[in-house]
Amino acid sequence: MDWKAKWLRPANDFGNAAPVFSTDFALSRTVKQARLFITALGVYEAALNGRRIGQFVLAPGWTTYYKRLQYQEYDVTDLLRAENRLTVTVGKGWYHSPMPGFTASDFQKGLAARPMGLLAQLEITYEDGQRSFIVSDKSWSVSESAVRFSEIYDGEIYDASFIPPCSGTAETFDGPYETLIEQQGEEIREQERIAAARIFTTPKGEVVADFGQEITGYVEISVNAKAGEEIRLSHAEVLDKAGCFYTENYRSARAEYCCTCRDGQQSCHPRLTFFGFRYIRIDAFPGGPGAAKPENFTAVVLHSQMKRTGRLSCSNPLLNRLFDNIIWGQKGNFVDVPTDCPQRDERLGWTGDAQVFVRTAA
């Protein structure tokens, strides 16, 4: 890959807000093909003319960043118009989130000292055979995005009504090129959608939605709201003995999602993080938590794009359920790398867990 693009970062510190990089360009000739090559130090979500590029969630995934960083290639020909805007939002992801057990290590301290950044190169081939390049460089703008906070363990804060005060400038820096590799792993994608089975009130008075099973992913909320109204959700995988919401096993992971609404009918979900959960506690909702209905919530299942090759069905419903649980256990823990758990302040690629499960997984 011949990179003409430069690594970009915001010239100013945006604090916890995820930066969104953007560039505008016009096309006057007929395009035969357009390919976007892109990666980030962090995780990114890219859009062209307001439409999401690709299906990879939490791209570019999780790698040993000192040794390799995957980049992705997308065909964006059908997204082009005469006047175009390319935007890329970059979050902390695994790169800058605190990794329990490693936070104090030289490895993680080294990553924390390095900037998050973006590298993007759009190659356009015209019908006459000529080519042009739109590359990340100092001409790009950067501003705070509506993602006000995003981190792997604590969750995400999103403000649908946020308007950045002004666009700032992006600056180049000496990011990695020698460790860049083409995408090798299976992409993390939205795989299934599960409707909320019920909403109930616990003995403590908590309003809780139950999706009927443990999943890894996030909740998509559909609601008619007024500007400024807030949705706040907490995640849990079990209830306590009294039937109340229980998060002690999440330890320090807050696992929360907060969305400040705009006017009208809308839907929202986390964009740069994920959770492991069966239950959500509805801490705030337009009209109050008691106004929430099951149809407002859909769980979106995330896992790597695996091809299923084995199935089992027999006359024993308990054995069928056990096999189904095993499959769901694999789905929930194959989020780019095989992890030990999808919910608490761990979610790490311990090879001990993968070693025990590898024959079943394969």
Coordinates of C-alpha atoms in Angstrom, one line a residue:
M1 CA 0.0 0.0 0.0
D2 CA 1.4 3.4 -1.1
W3 CA 0.3 5.8 1.6
K4 CA 0.0 9.4 0.5
A5 CA -2.1 10.3 3.6
K6 CA -0.7 11.8 6.8
W7 CA -1.7 10.8 10.3
L8 CA -4.0 13.4 11.8
R9 CA -5.0 14.5 15.3
P10 CA -6.8 17.5 16.7
A11 CA -4.6 20.5 17.3
N12 CA -6.6 21.3 20.5
D13 CA -7.5 19.1 23.4
F14 CA -11.2 18.1 23.2
G15 CA -11.1 16.4 26.6
N16 CA -13.4 13.3 26.6
A17 CA -15.3 14.3 23.5
A18 CA -14.6 12.1 20.5
P19 CA -13.2 14.2 17.6
V20 CA -14.8 14.1 14.2
F21 CA -12.5 14.8 11.2
S22 CA -14.0 16.0 7.9
T23 CA -13.1 17.1 4.4
D24 CA -15.2 18.4 1.5
F25 CA -14.5 17.7 -2.2
A26 CA -16.3 18.1 -5.5
L27 CA -16.3 15.7 -8.5
S28 CA -16.9 16.9 -12.1
R29 CA -16.0 13.7 -14.0
T30 CA -17.7 10.3 -14.2
V31 CA -16.3 8.0 -11.5
K32 CA -15.5 4.3 -12.3
Q33 CA -14.5 3.3 -8.8
A34 CA -13.7 4.9 -5.5
R35 CA -11.9 3.0 -2.7
L36 CA -11.3 4.3 0.9
F37 CA -8.3 3.0 2.8
I38 CA -8.6 3.9 6.5
T39 CA -7.5 3.1 10.0
A40 CA -7.2 4.8 13.4
L41 CA -5.3 4.7 16.7
G42 CA -8.6 4.2 18.6
V43 CA -11.8 3.1 16.9
Y44 CA -13.6 4.9 14.1
E45 CA -16.9 5.3 12.4
A46 CA -16.7 6.8 8.9
A47 CA -19.5 8.3 6.8
L48 CA -19.7 9.7 3.3
N49 CA -22.4 12.2 2.6
G50 CA -24.1 11.2 5.9
R51 CA -24.2 7.5 5.1
R52 CA -22.2 5.0 7.1
I53 CA -19.2 3.4 5.3
G54 CA -19.0 -0.4 5.7
Q55 CA -20.4 -2.6 8.4
F56 CA -17.3 -2.9 10.6
V57 CA -18.3 -1.9 14.1
L58 CA -15.3 -0.8 16.4
A59 CA -13.0 -0.7 13.4
P60 CA -10.0 -1.2 13.1
G61 CA -10.4 -3.8 15.9
W62 CA -7.9 -4.7 18.6
T63 CA -4.3 -5.6 17.9
T64 CA -0.9 -5.4 19.5
Y65 CA -0.5 -1.8 18.4
Y66 CA 3.3 -1.6 18.7
K67 CA 3.6 -4.5 16.2
R68 CA 0.6 -4.3 13.9
L69 CA -2.4 -2.1 13.1
Q70 CA -4.9 -3.2 10.5
Y71 CA -6.3 -0.9 7.9
Q72 CA -9.6 -1.5 6.0
E73 CA -10.6 -1.0 2.4
Y74 CA -14.1 0.0 1.4
D75 CA -15.7 0.5 -2.0
V76 CA -17.6 3.8 -1.7
T77 CA -18.4 4.4 -5.4
D78 CA -22.1 4.3 -4.8
L79 CA -21.9 6.9 -2.0
L80 CA -20.4 9.6 -4.1
R81 CA -22.2 12.7 -5.4
A82 CA -21.1 15.9 -7.2
E83 CA -20.5 17.6 -3.8
N84 CA -19.1 15.4 -1.1
R85 CA -18.3 15.4 2.6
L86 CA -16.3 12.6 4.3
T87 CA -16.4 12.5 8.1
V88 CA -14.7 10.2 10.5
T89 CA -15.4 10.0 14.3
V90 CA -12.6 8.6 16.4
G91 CA -13.1 7.1 19.9
K92 CA -10.7 5.8 22.5
G93 CA -11.6 2.1 21.9
W94 CA -9.1 -0.4 23.2
Y95 CA -6.2 1.9 22.3
H96 CA -6.8 4.6 25.0
S97 CA -9.3 2.9 27.4
P98 CA -7.9 1.8 30.7
M99 CA -7.1 -1.9 30.5
P100 CA -7.5 -3.4 34.0
G101 CA -4.4 -5.4 34.9
F102 CA -2.3 -3.5 32.4
T103 CA -2.9 0.2 33.2
A104 CA 0.2 0.5 35.3
S105 CA 2.4 -1.5 32.8
D106 CA 4.9 0.2 30.5
F107 CA 3.0 -1.2 27.6
Q108 CA -0.2 0.6 28.4
K109 CA 1.5 3.7 29.7
G110 CA 3.3 4.0 26.3
L111 CA 0.0 3.8 24.5
A112 CA -1.6 6.4 26.8
A113 CA 1.3 8.8 26.0
R114 CA 0.7 8.5 22.3
P115 CA -2.0 10.5 20.5
M116 CA -5.2 9.0 19.1
G117 CA -5.3 9.6 15.4
L118 CA -6.7 9.0 11.9
L119 CA -5.2 7.9 8.6
A120 CA -7.5 8.0 5.5
Q121 CA -6.9 7.8 1.8
L122 CA -9.7 7.9 -0.8
E123 CA -8.5 6.7 -4.3
I124 CA -10.8 7.7 -7.1
T125 CA -10.5 6.2 -10.6
Y126 CA -12.4 7.9 -13.4
E127 CA -13.9 6.4 -16.6
D128 CA -11.1 7.9 -18.6
G129 CA -8.5 6.0 -16.5
Q130 CA -7.2 9.0 -14.6
R131 CA -6.9 8.8 -10.8
S132 CA -7.1 11.4 -8.0
F133 CA -6.6 11.1 -4.2
I134 CA -8.3 12.6 -1.2
V135 CA -6.0 12.1 1.7
S136 CA -5.9 13.0 5.4
D137 CA -3.7 16.1 5.7
K138 CA -3.7 19.6 7.3
S139 CA -6.5 20.7 5.0
W140 CA -9.0 18.6 7.0
S141 CA -11.1 20.1 9.7
V142 CA -11.7 18.6 13.1
S143 CA -14.3 19.4 15.8
E144 CA -15.9 17.9 18.8
S145 CA -18.5 15.4 17.9
A146 CA -21.9 14.6 19.4
V147 CA -20.2 11.7 21.1
R148 CA -19.3 13.5 24.3
F149 CA -17.6 10.5 26.0
S150 CA -16.9 7.0 24.9
E151 CA -14.8 4.3 26.5
I152 CA -14.8 0.5 26.4
Y153 CA -15.7 -0.1 30.1
D154 CA -17.7 3.0 31.2
G155 CA -19.8 3.3 28.1
E156 CA -20.9 6.3 26.1
I157 CA -22.5 9.8 26.3
Y158 CA -24.2 11.1 23.2
D159 CA -25.9 14.4 22.6
A160 CA -28.1 14.4 19.5
S161 CA -28.6 18.2 19.8
F162 CA -25.0 19.1 20.1
I163 CA -23.7 21.7 17.7
P164 CA -19.9 22.3 17.8
P165 CA -19.0 25.9 18.4
C166 CA -16.6 25.9 15.5
S167 CA -14.4 23.7 13.4
G168 CA -10.8 23.4 14.6
T169 CA -7.7 22.6 12.7
A170 CA -6.1 19.1 12.4
E171 CA -2.4 18.6 12.7
T172 CA -0.2 15.9 11.3
F173 CA 2.0 13.7 13.5
D174 CA 4.4 10.8 13.1
G175 CA 2.0 7.9 13.4
P176 CA 2.9 4.4 12.4
Y177 CA 3.3 3.2 8.8
E178 CA 5.7 0.3 9.1
T179 CA 3.3 -1.7 11.3
L180 CA 0.2 -1.2 9.0
I181 CA -1.3 -4.4 7.6
E182 CA -4.3 -5.2 5.5
Q183 CA -7.4 -6.4 7.4
Q184 CA -6.7 -10.0 8.6
G185 CA -9.3 -10.8 11.2
E186 CA -13.0 -11.1 10.8
E187 CA -14.9 -7.8 11.1
I188 CA -17.0 -7.1 14.1
R189 CA -20.6 -6.6 12.8
E190 CA -24.1 -6.2 13.9
Q191 CA -25.4 -9.8 13.7
E192 CA -28.9 -10.1 15.2
R193 CA -31.6 -8.0 16.7
I194 CA -33.5 -9.0 19.8
A195 CA -36.6 -7.3 21.0
A196 CA -37.1 -6.5 24.7
A197 CA -39.1 -9.4 26.2
R198 CA -40.6 -7.4 29.1
I199 CA -40.3 -4.4 31.3
F200 CA -40.8 -4.8 35.0
T201 CA -40.3 -3.0 38.3
T202 CA -38.0 -4.5 40.9
P203 CA -38.6 -4.6 44.6
K204 CA -36.4 -1.5 44.9
G205 CA -38.6 0.4 42.4
E206 CA -36.2 0.1 39.5
V207 CA -37.6 0.0 36.0
V208 CA -35.8 -2.8 34.2
A209 CA -36.0 -4.2 30.6
D210 CA -35.2 -7.9 30.1
F211 CA -34.0 -9.2 26.7
G212 CA -34.4 -12.8 27.8
Q213 CA -30.8 -13.8 27.4
E214 CA -27.2 -12.6 27.8
I215 CA -25.9 -10.8 24.7
T216 CA -22.9 -8.8 23.7
G217 CA -23.6 -5.5 21.9
Y218 CA -25.7 -2.5 22.6
V219 CA -29.3 -1.3 22.9
E220 CA -31.0 0.7 20.1
I221 CA -33.6 3.1 21.5
S222 CA -36.5 4.4 19.4
V223 CA -38.5 7.2 21.0
N224 CA -40.4 10.4 20.3
A225 CA -38.8 13.0 22.5
K226 CA -38.3 16.7 23.1
A227 CA -35.0 18.4 22.7
G228 CA -33.0 18.1 25.9
E229 CA -34.8 15.1 27.3
E230 CA -32.5 12.4 28.5
I231 CA -32.2 8.6 28.2
R232 CA -29.9 6.9 30.7
L233 CA -29.4 3.1 30.7
S234 CA -27.3 0.9 33.0
H235 CA -26.4 -2.6 32.0
A236 CA -26.4 -5.9 34.0
E237 CA -26.4 -9.6 33.2
V238 CA -28.1 -10.9 36.4
L239 CA -30.5 -9.9 39.1
D240 CA -29.8 -10.4 42.8
K241 CA -31.7 -12.9 45.0
A242 CA -34.4 -10.4 45.7
G243 CA -34.9 -9.8 42.0
C244 CA -33.2 -6.4 41.9
F245 CA -30.7 -4.9 39.4
Y246 CA -27.2 -6.2 40.2
T247 CA -23.9 -4.8 38.9
E248 CA -21.4 -5.8 41.6
N249 CA -19.9 -8.4 39.3
Y250 CA -19.1 -5.5 36.8
R251 CA -16.7 -4.2 39.4
S252 CA -15.4 -0.8 38.3
A253 CA -17.0 -0.9 34.8
R254 CA -19.8 1.6 34.9
A255 CA -21.4 0.2 31.6
E256 CA -23.8 3.1 31.1
Y257 CA -25.3 4.8 28.0
C258 CA -26.6 8.3 28.1
C259 CA -28.3 10.1 25.2
T260 CA -29.6 13.7 25.2
C261 CA -32.4 13.8 22.6
R262 CA -33.3 16.2 19.9
D263 CA -36.9 17.0 18.9
G264 CA -39.1 14.4 17.3
Q265 CA -39.0 10.7 16.5
Q266 CA -35.5 9.4 16.7
S267 CA -33.3 6.3 17.3
C268 CA -29.9 6.2 19.0
H269 CA -27.4 3.6 20.1
P270 CA -23.7 3.6 21.2
R271 CA -21.3 4.0 18.3
L272 CA -17.9 3.4 19.7
T273 CA -18.3 0.9 22.5
F274 CA -20.1 -2.2 23.5
F275 CA -21.6 -4.0 26.6
G276 CA -22.3 -7.5 27.9
F277 CA -25.8 -7.7 29.4
R278 CA -29.3 -9.3 29.6
Y279 CA -31.0 -6.5 31.6
I280 CA -31.0 -2.7 31.3
R281 CA -32.1 -0.4 34.1
I282 CA -33.9 2.6 32.7
D283 CA -32.6 5.4 34.9
A284 CA -34.0 8.3 32.8
F285 CA -36.5 8.3 29.9
P286 CA -38.7 11.0 28.2
G287 CA -41.8 11.1 30.4
G288 CA -40.0 9.2 33.2
P289 CA -38.7 5.6 33.4
G290 CA -42.3 4.4 33.8
A291 CA -43.2 5.6 30.3
A292 CA -40.7 3.2 28.7
K293 CA -42.3 0.4 26.7
P294 CA -40.7 -2.9 25.4
E295 CA -41.1 -1.6 21.8
N296 CA -38.7 1.3 22.6
F297 CA -35.7 -1.1 23.0
T298 CA -33.9 -3.5 20.7
A299 CA -30.7 -5.3 21.6
V300 CA -28.2 -5.4 18.7
V301 CA -25.9 -8.4 18.9
L302 CA -22.2 -7.8 18.0
H303 CA -19.6 -10.4 17.3
S304 CA -16.9 -11.2 14.7
Q305 CA -18.2 -12.3 11.3
M306 CA -17.9 -16.0 12.0
K307 CA -19.2 -18.7 9.7
R308 CA -21.2 -21.3 11.7
T309 CA -20.3 -24.9 10.7
G310 CA -21.8 -27.1 13.4
R311 CA -25.3 -27.7 14.7
L312 CA -27.0 -30.1 17.1
S313 CA -30.6 -30.9 17.7
C314 CA -32.1 -33.8 19.6
S315 CA -35.1 -35.0 21.6
N316 CA -33.8 -33.6 24.9
P317 CA -34.7 -29.9 25.3
L318 CA -32.2 -29.4 28.1
L319 CA -29.3 -30.7 25.9
N320 CA -30.5 -28.4 23.1
R321 CA -30.6 -25.5 25.5
L322 CA -27.1 -26.3 26.7
F323 CA -25.8 -26.4 23.1
D324 CA -27.5 -23.2 22.4
N325 CA -25.9 -21.6 25.5
I326 CA -22.5 -22.7 24.3
I327 CA -23.0 -21.1 20.9
W328 CA -24.2 -17.8 22.6
G329 CA -21.2 -18.0 24.9
Q330 CA -18.9 -18.1 21.9
K331 CA -20.8 -15.3 20.1
G332 CA -20.5 -13.1 23.2
N333 CA -16.8 -13.6 23.6
F334 CA -15.6 -13.5 20.0
V335 CA -15.5 -9.7 19.6
D336 CA -12.4 -9.4 17.3
V337 CA -10.3 -11.5 19.8
P338 CA -11.5 -14.4 22.0
T339 CA -12.1 -12.8 25.4
D340 CA -12.7 -14.0 28.9
C341 CA -16.0 -12.1 29.4
P342 CA -18.0 -9.3 27.7
Q343 CA -19.3 -7.3 30.5
R344 CA -17.0 -6.3 33.5
D345 CA -13.8 -4.4 33.8
E346 CA -11.8 -7.1 32.0
R347 CA -12.9 -8.3 28.5
L348 CA -9.4 -9.3 27.8
G349 CA -7.8 -11.8 25.4
W350 CA -6.6 -14.1 28.1
T351 CA -5.2 -17.1 26.2
G352 CA -6.1 -19.4 29.1
D353 CA -9.8 -19.0 28.5
A354 CA -9.3 -19.4 24.7
Q355 CA -7.1 -22.5 25.2
V356 CA -9.8 -24.3 27.2
F357 CA -12.5 -23.5 24.6
V358 CA -10.5 -23.6 21.3
R359 CA -11.5 -27.1 20.2
T360 CA -15.2 -26.4 20.8
A361 CA -14.9 -23.0 19.1
A362 CA -13.2 -24.5 16.0

